[in-house]
mmCIF file of C-alpha atoms in Angstrom:
data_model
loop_
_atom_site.group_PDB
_atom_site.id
_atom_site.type_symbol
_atom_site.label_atom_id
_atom_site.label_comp_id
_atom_site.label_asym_id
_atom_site.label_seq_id
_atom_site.Cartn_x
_atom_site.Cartn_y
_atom_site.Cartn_z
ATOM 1 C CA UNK A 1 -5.286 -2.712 24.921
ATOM 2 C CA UNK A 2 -4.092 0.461 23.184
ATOM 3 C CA UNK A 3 -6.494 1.335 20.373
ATOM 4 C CA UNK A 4 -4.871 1.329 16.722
ATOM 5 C CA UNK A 5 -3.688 4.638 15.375
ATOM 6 C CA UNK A 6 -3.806 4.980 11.888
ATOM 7 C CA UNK A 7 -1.890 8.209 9.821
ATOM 8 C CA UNK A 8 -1.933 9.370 6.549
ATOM 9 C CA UNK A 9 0.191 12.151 4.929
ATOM 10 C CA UNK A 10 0.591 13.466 1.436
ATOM 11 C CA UNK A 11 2.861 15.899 -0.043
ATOM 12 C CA UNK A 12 3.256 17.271 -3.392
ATOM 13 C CA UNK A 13 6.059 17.376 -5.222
ATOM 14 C CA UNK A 14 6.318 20.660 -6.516
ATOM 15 C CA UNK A 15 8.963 22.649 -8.396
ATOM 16 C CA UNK A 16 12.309 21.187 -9.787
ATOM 17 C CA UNK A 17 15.327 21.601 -6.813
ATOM 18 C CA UNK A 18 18.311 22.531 -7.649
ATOM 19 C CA UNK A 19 21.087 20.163 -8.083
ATOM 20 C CA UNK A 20 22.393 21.318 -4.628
ATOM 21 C CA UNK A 21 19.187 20.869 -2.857
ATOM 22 C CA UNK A 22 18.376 17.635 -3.951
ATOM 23 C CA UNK A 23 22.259 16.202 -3.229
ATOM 24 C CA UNK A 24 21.736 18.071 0.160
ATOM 25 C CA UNK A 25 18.470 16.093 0.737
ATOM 26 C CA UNK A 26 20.013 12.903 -1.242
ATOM 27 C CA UNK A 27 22.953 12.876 1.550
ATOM 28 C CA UNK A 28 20.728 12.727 4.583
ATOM 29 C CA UNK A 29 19.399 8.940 3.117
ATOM 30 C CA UNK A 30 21.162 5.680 3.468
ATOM 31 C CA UNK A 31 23.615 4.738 0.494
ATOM 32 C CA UNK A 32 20.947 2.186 -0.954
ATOM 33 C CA UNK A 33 18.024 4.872 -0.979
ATOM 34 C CA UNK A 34 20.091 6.944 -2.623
ATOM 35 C CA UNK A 35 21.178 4.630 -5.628
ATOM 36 C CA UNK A 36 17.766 3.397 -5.800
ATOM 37 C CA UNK A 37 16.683 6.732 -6.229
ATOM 38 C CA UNK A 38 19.315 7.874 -8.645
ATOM 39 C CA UNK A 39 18.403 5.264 -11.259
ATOM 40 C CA UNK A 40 15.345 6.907 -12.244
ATOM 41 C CA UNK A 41 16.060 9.048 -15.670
ATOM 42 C CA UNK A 42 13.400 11.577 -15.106
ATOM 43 C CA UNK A 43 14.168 14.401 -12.388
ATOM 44 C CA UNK A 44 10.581 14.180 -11.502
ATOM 45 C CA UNK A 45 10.812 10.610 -10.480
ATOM 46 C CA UNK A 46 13.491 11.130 -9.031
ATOM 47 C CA UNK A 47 12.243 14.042 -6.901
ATOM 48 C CA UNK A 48 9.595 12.169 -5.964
ATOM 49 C CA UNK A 49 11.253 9.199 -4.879
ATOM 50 C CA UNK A 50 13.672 11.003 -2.352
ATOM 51 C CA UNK A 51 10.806 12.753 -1.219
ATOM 52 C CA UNK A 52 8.876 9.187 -0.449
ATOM 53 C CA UNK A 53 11.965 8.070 1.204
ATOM 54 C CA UNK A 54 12.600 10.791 3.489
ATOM 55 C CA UNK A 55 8.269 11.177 4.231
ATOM 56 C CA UNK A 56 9.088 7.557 5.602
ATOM 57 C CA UNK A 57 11.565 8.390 7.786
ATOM 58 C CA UNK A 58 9.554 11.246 9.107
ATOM 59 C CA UNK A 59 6.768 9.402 9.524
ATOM 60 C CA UNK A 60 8.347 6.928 11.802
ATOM 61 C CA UNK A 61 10.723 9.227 13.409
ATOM 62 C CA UNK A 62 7.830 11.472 14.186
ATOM 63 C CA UNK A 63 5.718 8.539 15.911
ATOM 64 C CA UNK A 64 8.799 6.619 17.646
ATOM 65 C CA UNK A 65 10.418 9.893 18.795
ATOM 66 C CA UNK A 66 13.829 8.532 17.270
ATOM 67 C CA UNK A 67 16.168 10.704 14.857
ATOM 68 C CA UNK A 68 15.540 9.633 11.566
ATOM 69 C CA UNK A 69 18.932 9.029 11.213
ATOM 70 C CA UNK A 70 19.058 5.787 13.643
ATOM 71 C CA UNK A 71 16.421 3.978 11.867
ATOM 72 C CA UNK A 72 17.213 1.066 10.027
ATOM 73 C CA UNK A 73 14.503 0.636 6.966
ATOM 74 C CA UNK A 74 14.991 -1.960 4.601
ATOM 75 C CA UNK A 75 13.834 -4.414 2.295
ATOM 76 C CA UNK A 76 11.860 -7.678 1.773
ATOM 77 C CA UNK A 77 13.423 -9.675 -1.160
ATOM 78 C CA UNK A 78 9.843 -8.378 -2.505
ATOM 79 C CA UNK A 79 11.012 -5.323 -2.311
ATOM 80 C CA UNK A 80 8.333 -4.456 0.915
ATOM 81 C CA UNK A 81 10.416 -1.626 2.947
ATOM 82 C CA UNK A 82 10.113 -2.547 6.740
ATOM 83 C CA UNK A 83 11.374 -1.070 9.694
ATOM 84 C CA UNK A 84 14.357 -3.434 11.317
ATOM 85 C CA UNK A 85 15.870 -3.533 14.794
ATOM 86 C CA UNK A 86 13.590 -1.795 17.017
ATOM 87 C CA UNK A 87 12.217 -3.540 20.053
ATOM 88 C CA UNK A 88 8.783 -3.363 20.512
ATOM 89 C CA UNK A 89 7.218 -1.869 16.935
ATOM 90 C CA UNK A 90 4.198 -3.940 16.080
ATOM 91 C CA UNK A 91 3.460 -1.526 13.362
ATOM 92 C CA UNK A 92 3.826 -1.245 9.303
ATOM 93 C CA UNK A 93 4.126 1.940 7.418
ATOM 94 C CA UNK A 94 3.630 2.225 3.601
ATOM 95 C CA UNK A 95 4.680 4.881 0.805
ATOM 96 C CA UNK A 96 3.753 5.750 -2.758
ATOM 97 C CA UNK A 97 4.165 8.163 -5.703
ATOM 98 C CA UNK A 98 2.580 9.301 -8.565
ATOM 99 C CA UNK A 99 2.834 12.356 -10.796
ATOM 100 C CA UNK A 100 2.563 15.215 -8.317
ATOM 101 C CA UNK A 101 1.579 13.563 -5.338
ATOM 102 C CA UNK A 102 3.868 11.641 -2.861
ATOM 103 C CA UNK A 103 1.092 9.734 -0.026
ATOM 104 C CA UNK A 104 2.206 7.672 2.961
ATOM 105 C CA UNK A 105 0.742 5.831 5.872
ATOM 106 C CA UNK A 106 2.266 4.468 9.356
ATOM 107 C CA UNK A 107 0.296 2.066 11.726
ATOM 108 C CA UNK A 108 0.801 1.763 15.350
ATOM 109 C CA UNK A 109 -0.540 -1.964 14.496
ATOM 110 C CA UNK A 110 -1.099 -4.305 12.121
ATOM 111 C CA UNK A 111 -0.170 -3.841 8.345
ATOM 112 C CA UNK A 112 -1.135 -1.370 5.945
ATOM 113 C CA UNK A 113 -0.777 -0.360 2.249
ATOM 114 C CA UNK A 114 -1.130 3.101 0.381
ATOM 115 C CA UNK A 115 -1.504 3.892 -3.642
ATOM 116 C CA UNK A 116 -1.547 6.933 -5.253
ATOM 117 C CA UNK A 117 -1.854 7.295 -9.385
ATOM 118 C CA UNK A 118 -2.346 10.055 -11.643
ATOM 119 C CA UNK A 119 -5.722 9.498 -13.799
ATOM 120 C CA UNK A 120 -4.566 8.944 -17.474
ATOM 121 C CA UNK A 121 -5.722 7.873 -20.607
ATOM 122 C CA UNK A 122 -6.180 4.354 -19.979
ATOM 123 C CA UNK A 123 -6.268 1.077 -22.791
ATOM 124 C CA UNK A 124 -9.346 -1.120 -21.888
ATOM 125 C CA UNK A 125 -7.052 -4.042 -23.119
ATOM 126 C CA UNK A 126 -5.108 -4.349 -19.789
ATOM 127 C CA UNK A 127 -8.318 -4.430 -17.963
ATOM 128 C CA UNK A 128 -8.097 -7.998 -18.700
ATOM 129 C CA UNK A 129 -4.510 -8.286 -16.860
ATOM 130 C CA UNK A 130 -5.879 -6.405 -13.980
ATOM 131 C CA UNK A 131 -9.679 -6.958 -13.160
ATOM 132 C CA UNK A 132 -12.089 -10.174 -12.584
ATOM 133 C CA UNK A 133 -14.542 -10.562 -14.878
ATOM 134 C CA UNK A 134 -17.619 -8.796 -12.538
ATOM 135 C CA UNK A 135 -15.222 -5.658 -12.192
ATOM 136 C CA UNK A 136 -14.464 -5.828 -16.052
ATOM 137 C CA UNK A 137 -18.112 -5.918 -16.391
ATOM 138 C CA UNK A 138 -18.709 -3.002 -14.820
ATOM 139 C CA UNK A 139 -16.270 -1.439 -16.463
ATOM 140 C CA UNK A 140 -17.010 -2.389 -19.625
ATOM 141 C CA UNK A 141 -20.492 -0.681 -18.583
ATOM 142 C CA UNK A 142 -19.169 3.225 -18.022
ATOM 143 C CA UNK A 143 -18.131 5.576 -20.443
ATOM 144 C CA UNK A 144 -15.024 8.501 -20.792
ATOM 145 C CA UNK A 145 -14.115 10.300 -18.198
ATOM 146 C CA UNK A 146 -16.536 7.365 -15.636
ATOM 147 C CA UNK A 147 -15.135 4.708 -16.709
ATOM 148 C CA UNK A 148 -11.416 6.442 -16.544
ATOM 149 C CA UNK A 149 -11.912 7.332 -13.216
ATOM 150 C CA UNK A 150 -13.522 3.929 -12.134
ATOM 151 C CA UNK A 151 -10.467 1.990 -13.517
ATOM 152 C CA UNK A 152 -7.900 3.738 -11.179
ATOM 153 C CA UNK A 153 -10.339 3.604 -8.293
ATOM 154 C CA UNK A 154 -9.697 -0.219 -8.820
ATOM 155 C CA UNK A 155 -6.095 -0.020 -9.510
ATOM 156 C CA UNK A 156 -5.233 1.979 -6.213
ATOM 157 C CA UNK A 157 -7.540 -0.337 -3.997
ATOM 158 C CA UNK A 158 -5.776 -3.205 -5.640
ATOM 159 C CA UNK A 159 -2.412 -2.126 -5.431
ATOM 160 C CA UNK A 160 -2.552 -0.800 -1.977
ATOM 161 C CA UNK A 161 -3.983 -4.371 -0.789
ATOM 162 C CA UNK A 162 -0.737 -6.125 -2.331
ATOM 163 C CA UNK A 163 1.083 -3.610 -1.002
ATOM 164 C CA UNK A 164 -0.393 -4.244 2.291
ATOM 165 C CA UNK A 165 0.480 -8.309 2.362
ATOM 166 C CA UNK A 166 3.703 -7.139 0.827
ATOM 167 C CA UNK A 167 3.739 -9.424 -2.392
ATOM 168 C CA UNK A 168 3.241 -6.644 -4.553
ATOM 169 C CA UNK A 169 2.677 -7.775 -8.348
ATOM 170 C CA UNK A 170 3.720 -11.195 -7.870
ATOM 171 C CA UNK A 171 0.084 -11.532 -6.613
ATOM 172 C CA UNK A 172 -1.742 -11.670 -9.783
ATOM 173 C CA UNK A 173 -4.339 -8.444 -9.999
ATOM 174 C CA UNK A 174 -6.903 -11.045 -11.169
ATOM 175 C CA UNK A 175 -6.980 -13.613 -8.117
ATOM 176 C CA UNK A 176 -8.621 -10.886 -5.918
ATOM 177 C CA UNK A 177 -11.335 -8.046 -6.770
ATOM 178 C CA UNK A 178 -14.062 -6.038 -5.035
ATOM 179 C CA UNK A 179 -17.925 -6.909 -5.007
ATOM 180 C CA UNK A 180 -19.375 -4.704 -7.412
ATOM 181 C CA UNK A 181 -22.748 -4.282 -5.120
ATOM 182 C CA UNK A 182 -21.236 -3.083 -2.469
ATOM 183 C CA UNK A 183 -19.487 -0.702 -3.949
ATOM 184 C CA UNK A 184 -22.451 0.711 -5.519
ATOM 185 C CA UNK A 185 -23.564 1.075 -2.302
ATOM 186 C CA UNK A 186 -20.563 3.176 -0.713
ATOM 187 C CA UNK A 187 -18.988 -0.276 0.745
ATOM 188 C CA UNK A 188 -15.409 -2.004 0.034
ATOM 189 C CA UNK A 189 -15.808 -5.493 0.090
ATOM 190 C CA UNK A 190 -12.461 -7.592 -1.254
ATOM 191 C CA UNK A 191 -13.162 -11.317 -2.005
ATOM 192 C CA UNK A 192 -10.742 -13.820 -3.441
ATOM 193 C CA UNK A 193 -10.691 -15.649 -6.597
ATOM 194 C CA UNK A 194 -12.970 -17.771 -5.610
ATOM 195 C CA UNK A 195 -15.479 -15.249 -4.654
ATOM 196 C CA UNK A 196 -15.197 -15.724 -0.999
ATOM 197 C CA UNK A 197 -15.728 -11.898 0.829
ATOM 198 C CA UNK A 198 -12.271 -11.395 3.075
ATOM 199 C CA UNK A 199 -13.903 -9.029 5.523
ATOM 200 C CA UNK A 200 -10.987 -8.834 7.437
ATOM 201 C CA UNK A 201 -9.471 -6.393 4.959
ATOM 202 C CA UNK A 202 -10.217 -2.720 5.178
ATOM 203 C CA UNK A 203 -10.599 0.366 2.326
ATOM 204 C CA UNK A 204 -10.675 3.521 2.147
ATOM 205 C CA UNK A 205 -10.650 6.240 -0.571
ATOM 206 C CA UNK A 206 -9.818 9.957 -0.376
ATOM 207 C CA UNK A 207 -10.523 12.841 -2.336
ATOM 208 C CA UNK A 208 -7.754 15.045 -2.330
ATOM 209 C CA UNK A 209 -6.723 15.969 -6.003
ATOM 210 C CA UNK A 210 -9.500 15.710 -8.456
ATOM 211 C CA UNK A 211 -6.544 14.425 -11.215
ATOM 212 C CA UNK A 212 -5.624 11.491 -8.748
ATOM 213 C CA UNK A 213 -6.609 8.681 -7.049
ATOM 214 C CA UNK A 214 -5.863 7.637 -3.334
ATOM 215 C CA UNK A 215 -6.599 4.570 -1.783
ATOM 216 C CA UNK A 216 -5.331 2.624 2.031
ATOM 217 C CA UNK A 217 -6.243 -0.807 2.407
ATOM 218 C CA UNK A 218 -5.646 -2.259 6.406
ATOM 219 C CA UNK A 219 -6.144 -5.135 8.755
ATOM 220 C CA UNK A 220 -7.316 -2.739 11.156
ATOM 221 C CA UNK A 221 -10.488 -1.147 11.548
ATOM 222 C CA UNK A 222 -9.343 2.140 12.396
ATOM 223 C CA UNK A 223 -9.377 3.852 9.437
ATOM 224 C CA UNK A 224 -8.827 7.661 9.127
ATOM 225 C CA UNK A 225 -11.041 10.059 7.542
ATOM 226 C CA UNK A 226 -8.494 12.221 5.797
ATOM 227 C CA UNK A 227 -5.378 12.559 4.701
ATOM 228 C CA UNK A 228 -2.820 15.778 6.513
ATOM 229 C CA UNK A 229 -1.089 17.335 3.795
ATOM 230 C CA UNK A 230 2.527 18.349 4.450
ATOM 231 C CA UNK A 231 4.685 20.973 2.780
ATOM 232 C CA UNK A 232 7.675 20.073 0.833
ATOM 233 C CA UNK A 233 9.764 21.792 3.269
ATOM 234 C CA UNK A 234 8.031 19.924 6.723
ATOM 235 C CA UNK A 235 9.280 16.829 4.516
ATOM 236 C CA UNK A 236 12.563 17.998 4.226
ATOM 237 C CA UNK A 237 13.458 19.520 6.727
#
């Protein structure tokens, strides 16, 4: 059996582009990308978002050895972006953005989710719309810039495991969390709402921005131990 390769890639966003660059990059994506894309008002979002769409296509293009052009990416009614039509794949990929950071992961098998955020000023109030009570304890437990930074090491673990099953937030945050313990101890342990561990899910975190968080979450073991980071122009080009 072929062993499980795992890839993760970042890029950051950078400088504004001009209007022609980003219609030159804009053109190069599928009709739906591009009004998907379009309808965010800020030009950073925006940015961003064509720059997660076209890291996907590179991604897979890159590890199927097929012009990005031919692949056919779309979406789950959940809005999950999957790769369609190609014989053989047994693989997932995942993007995300935040702030100045665009992160994505492909799998050669299995499925896989990725979350990046920005850390921000955070109100404790939507801890309870997010967390189980054992994480809100903890949280409830740190202080400033610890308990700041705690919160979106949650977040990003939990988003990237709905992300993952591809039900993103119409899993409630709250039916899942992490064993408190084991974190404490360097381990990721996710257990459902009924407390029972789910082993067969796997974390990691990465360090590559002290402003941000990053966060995979996998069926497969394989996890890597870094992230490569890309230039804008690799991504574009």
């Amino acid at each position: 059996m072929t062993p499980t390769t795992i890839q993760l890639f970042a890029v950051h966003r950078g400088a504004q582009l001009t209007d022609s660059q980003m219609q030159k990059s804009l053109q190069t994506l599928p009709l739906e990308d591009q009004q998907r894309i379009l309808r965010y008002r800020r030009w950073e979002d925006r940015q961003s978002g064509m720059l997660a769409a076209k890291l996907a296509r590179k991604m897979l293009s890159d590890h199927l050895h097929v012009p990005a052009s031919e692949l056919q990416i779309r979406r789950t009614e959940l809005g999950r972006p999957y790769l369609h039509g190609f014989a053989g794949w047994q693989g997932d990929f995942n993007v995300s953005h935040s702030g100045d950071w665009v992160f994505g992961g492909i799998t050669t098998q299995g499925l896989l989710g990725v979350d990046v955020e920005g850390l921000r000023e955070i109100e404790m109030e939507v801890s309870k719309h997010c967390y189980c009570p054992e994480e809100r304890d903890e949280l409830y437990s740190l202080d400033g810039a610890e308990q700041n930074a705690f919160f979106y090491v949650l977040w990003t673990m939990k988003e990237a495991y709905i992300k993952a099953i591809g039900t993103g937030l119409s899993t409630p945050l709250t039916s899942f969390g992490f064993d408190i313990p084991s974190l404490k101890e360097g381990k990721i342990l996710l257990k459902d709402d009924s407390g029972v561990p789910q082993p067969q899910w796997h974390f990691q975190r990465y360090d590559v921005d002290d402003a941000y968080r990053f966060a995979i979450c996998s069926d497969q073991q394989s996890l890597p131990g870094s992230i490569t980071l890309l230039t804008r122009d690799e991504v574009l080009n």
